[in-house]
Amino acid sequence: MIKYLILDAEMGGRELKFSLLTAYFMVTDDKFHLMGDLYLQVKPDDGIYIVSGQGMLVNGINLQEHDKIAIPYKEAKPLLYKFLKIHFDGCRLTPVGHGVRGDIKHIQDKLISEGSWEQFCTYHYIDTSVVLQFLRACGKMPLDTDGSVEALAKYFNINQKPGDDAQWHDARFDTLMTMKVLEKFVELGEG
């Protein structure tokens, strides 16, 4: 059985030098039934954030408010380790995300060592942006479809209620939408 570790993270910028701010982890079975989740709002141990204007424009996080509730990386580390260990139970978790490699690098840089990560997670991951390219090559997705999770959710008519746009770039919301997009991709692949 495949167990997915669907995740997203929001940072102060793309490069590893930037601060990790939020990360959401959701474990599901191969039918996308929720088995557990963990939402971390974090900050550097020394309290000094490294952010870029572009990164903060994208994620929309108010650092003053974030700092009041965020926990230092050193406090988040055991929470993530325990969460992964609980859900591992002999079956390595398959990481899933949209551009997930970058998120994994930030998580390994700030919260968990690569060795500990690989103890609980498969080396191979599913990147929904790569799956989109594959489905395009198979003729199952139009070539002109925008590749963002938001655009894919609209394409598949996922969660199209008024006011939903305000939730994009929240790690929890983006993770849920990525899971729903992967569900649609799996349906296309099975069809």
PDB file of C-alpha atoms in Angstrom, residues 21-22 39-43 49 61-73 75-76 79 170 172:
ATOM      1  CA  LEU A  21       7.779  30.084   7.837  1.00  0.00           C
ATOM      2  CA  THR A  22       5.060  27.434   7.600  1.00  0.00           C
ATOM      3  CA  TYR A  39       0.777  22.160  10.696  1.00  0.00           C
ATOM      4  CA  LEU A  40       3.919  24.003  11.749  1.00  0.00           C
ATOM      5  CA  GLN A  41       4.296  27.768  11.995  1.00  0.00           C
ATOM      6  CA  VAL A  42       8.005  28.255  12.573  1.00  0.00           C
ATOM      7  CA  LYS A  43      10.757  30.834  12.887  1.00  0.00           C
ATOM      8  CA  TYR A  49      14.150  36.261   9.639  1.00  0.00           C
ATOM      9  CA  ILE A  61       2.412  36.281   5.645  1.00  0.00           C
ATOM     10  CA  ASN A  62       2.438  39.181   8.116  1.00  0.00           C
ATOM     11  CA  LEU A  63       5.737  38.647   9.941  1.00  0.00           C
ATOM     12  CA  GLN A  64       4.672  40.607  13.028  1.00  0.00           C
ATOM     13  CA  GLU A  65       1.629  38.378  13.520  1.00  0.00           C
ATOM     14  CA  HIS A  66       3.509  35.241  12.464  1.00  0.00           C
ATOM     15  CA  ASP A  67       6.262  35.861  15.023  1.00  0.00           C
ATOM     16  CA  LYS A  68       3.735  35.926  17.873  1.00  0.00           C
ATOM     17  CA  ILE A  69       2.612  32.331  17.222  1.00  0.00           C
ATOM     18  CA  ALA A  70       5.561  30.704  15.444  1.00  0.00           C
ATOM     19  CA  ILE A  71       7.789  28.265  17.311  1.00  0.00           C
ATOM     20  CA  PRO A  72      11.575  28.083  16.837  1.00  0.00           C
ATOM     21  CA  TYR A  73      12.911  25.453  14.459  1.00  0.00           C
ATOM     22  CA  GLU A  75      11.030  23.115  18.963  1.00  0.00           C
ATOM     23  CA  ALA A  76       9.463  22.033  15.663  1.00  0.00           C
ATOM     24  CA  LEU A  79       7.290  17.389  16.447  1.00  0.00           C
ATOM     25  CA  ASP A 170      -1.435  28.998   2.820  1.00  0.00           C
ATOM     26  CA  ARG A 172      -2.508  23.846   4.584  1.00  0.00           C
TER      27      ARG A 172
END
